[in-house]
mmCIF file of C-alpha atoms in Angstrom:
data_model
loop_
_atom_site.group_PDB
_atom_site.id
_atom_site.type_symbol
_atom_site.label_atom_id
_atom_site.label_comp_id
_atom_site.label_asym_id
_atom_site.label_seq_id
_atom_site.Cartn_x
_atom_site.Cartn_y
_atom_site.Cartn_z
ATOM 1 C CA UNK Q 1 -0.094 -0.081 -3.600
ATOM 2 C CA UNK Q 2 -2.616 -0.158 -1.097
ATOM 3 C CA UNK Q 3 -6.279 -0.641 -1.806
ATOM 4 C CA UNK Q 4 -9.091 0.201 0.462
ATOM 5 C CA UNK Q 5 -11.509 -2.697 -0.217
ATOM 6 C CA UNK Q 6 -14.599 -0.562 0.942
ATOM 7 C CA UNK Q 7 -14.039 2.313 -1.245
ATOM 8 C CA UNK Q 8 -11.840 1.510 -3.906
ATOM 9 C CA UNK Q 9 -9.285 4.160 -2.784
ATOM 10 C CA UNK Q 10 -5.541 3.232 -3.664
ATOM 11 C CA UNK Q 11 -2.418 4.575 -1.992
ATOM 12 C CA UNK Q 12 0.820 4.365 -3.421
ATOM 13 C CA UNK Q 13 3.197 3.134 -0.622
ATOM 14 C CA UNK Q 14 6.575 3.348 -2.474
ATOM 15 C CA UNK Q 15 7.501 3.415 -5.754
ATOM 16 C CA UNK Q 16 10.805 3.828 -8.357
ATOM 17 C CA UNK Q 17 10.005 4.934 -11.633
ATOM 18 C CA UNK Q 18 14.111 2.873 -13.182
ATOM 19 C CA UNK Q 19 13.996 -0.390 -10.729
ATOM 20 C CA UNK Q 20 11.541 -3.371 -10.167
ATOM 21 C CA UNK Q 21 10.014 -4.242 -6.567
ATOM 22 C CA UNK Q 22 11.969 -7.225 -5.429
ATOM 23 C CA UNK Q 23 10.605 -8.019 -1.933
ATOM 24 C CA UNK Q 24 8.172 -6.905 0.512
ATOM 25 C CA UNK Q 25 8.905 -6.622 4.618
ATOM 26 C CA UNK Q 26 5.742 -7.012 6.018
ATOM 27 C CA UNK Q 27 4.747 -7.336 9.344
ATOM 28 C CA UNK Q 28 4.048 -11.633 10.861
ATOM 29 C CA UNK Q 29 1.092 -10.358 12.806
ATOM 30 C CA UNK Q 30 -0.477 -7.617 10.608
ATOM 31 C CA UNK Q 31 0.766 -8.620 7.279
ATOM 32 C CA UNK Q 32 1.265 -4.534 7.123
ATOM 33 C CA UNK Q 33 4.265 -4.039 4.514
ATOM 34 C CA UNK Q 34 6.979 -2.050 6.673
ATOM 35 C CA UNK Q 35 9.527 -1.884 4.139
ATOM 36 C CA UNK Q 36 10.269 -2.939 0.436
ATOM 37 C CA UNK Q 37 13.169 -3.368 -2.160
ATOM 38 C CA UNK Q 38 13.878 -2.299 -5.661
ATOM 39 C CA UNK Q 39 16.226 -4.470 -7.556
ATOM 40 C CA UNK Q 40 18.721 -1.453 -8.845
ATOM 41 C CA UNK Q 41 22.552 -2.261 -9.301
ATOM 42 C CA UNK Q 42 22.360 -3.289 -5.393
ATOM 43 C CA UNK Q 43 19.462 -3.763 -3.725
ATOM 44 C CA UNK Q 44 17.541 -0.415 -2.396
ATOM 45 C CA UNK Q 45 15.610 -0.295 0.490
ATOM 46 C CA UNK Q 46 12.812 1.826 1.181
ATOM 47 C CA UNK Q 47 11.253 2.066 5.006
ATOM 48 C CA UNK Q 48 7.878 2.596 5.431
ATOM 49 C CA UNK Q 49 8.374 1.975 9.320
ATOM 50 C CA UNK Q 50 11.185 3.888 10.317
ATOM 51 C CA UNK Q 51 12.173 2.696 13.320
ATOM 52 C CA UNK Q 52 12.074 -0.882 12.368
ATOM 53 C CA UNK Q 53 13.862 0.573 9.058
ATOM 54 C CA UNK Q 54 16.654 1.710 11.494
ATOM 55 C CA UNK Q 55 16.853 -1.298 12.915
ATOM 56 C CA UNK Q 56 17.141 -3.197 9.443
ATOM 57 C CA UNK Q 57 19.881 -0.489 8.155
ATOM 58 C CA UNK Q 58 22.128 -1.399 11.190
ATOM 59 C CA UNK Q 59 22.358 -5.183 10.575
ATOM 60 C CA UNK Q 60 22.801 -4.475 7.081
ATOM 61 C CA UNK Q 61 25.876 -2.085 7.948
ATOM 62 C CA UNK Q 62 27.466 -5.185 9.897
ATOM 63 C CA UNK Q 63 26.793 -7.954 6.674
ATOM 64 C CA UNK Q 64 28.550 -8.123 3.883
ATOM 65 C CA UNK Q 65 26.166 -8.583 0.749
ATOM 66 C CA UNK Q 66 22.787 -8.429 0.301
ATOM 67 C CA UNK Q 67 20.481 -9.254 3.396
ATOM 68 C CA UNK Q 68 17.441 -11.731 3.171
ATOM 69 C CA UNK Q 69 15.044 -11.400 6.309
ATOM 70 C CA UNK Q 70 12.866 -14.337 7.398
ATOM 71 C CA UNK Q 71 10.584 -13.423 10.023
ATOM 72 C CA UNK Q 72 7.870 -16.193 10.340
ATOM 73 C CA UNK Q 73 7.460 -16.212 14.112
ATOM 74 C CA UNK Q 74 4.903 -14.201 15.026
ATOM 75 C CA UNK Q 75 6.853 -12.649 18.533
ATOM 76 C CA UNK Q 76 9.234 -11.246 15.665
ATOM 77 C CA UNK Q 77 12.071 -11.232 18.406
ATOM 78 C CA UNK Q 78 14.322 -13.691 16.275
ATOM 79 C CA UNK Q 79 15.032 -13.072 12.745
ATOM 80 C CA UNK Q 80 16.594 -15.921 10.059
ATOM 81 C CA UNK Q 81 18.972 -13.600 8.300
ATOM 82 C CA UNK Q 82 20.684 -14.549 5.058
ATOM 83 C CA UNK Q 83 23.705 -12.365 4.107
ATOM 84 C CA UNK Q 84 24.324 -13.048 0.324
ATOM 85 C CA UNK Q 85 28.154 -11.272 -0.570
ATOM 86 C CA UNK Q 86 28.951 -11.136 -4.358
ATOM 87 C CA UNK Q 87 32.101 -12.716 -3.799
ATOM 88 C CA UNK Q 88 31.540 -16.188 -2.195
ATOM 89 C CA UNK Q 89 28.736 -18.152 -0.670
ATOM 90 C CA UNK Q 90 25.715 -17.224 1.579
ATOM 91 C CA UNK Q 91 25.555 -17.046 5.119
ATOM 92 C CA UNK Q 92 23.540 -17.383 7.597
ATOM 93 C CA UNK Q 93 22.349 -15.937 10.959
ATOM 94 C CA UNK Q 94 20.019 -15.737 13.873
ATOM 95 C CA UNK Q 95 19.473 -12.154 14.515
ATOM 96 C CA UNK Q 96 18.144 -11.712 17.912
ATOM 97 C CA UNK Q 97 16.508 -8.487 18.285
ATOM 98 C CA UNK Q 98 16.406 -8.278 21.990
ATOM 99 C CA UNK Q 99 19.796 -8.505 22.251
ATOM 100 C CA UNK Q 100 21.382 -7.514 19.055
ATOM 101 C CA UNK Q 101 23.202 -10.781 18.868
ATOM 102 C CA UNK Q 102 23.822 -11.888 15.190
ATOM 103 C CA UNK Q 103 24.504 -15.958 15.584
ATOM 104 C CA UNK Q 104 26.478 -17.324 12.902
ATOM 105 C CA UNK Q 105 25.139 -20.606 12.116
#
């Protein structure tokens, strides 16, 4: 939900009428949310920034389980990734987004 402060206004961003919001992608810089997650069976993800949505849906295709994305530095060129699989323990990456290079570490 987004709320213009001046006006009142509110915006629905994304919503699922069967599944909770579990997280919130938002940008390091703007703090503008760019994509979210409902908690259904797995988790679903719903881009509001498609091509950064793209970018998200390919390193999810190469992980195993469910995918954790820490992005605290505000160049946003390196990514903390946690891959959580439901069969063992988690793991964890550096994603670098210049060169597509997932680090194991």
């Amino acid at each position: 939900l987004r709320v213009d402060l001046a006006t009142g206004r509110e915006a629905v961003l994304a919503e699922d009428p069967d599944y909770d919001l579990a997280k919130v992608v938002a940008d390091p810089e703007t703090l503008e949310p760019q994509s979210v997650v409902f908690l259904a069976d797995r988790e679903r993800w719903v881009h509001l920034d498609t091509a950064l949505g793209a970018e998200i849906d390919a390193l999810r295709a190469r992980l195993r389980g469910e995918v954790g994305i820490s992005r605290s530095v505000r160049s946003d060129r390196r990514w903390l990734i946690t891959d959580i699989p439901s069969d063992g323990p988690a793991h964890y990456h550096v994603y670098d987004r210049d060169t597509g290079e997932l680090t194991f570490l």
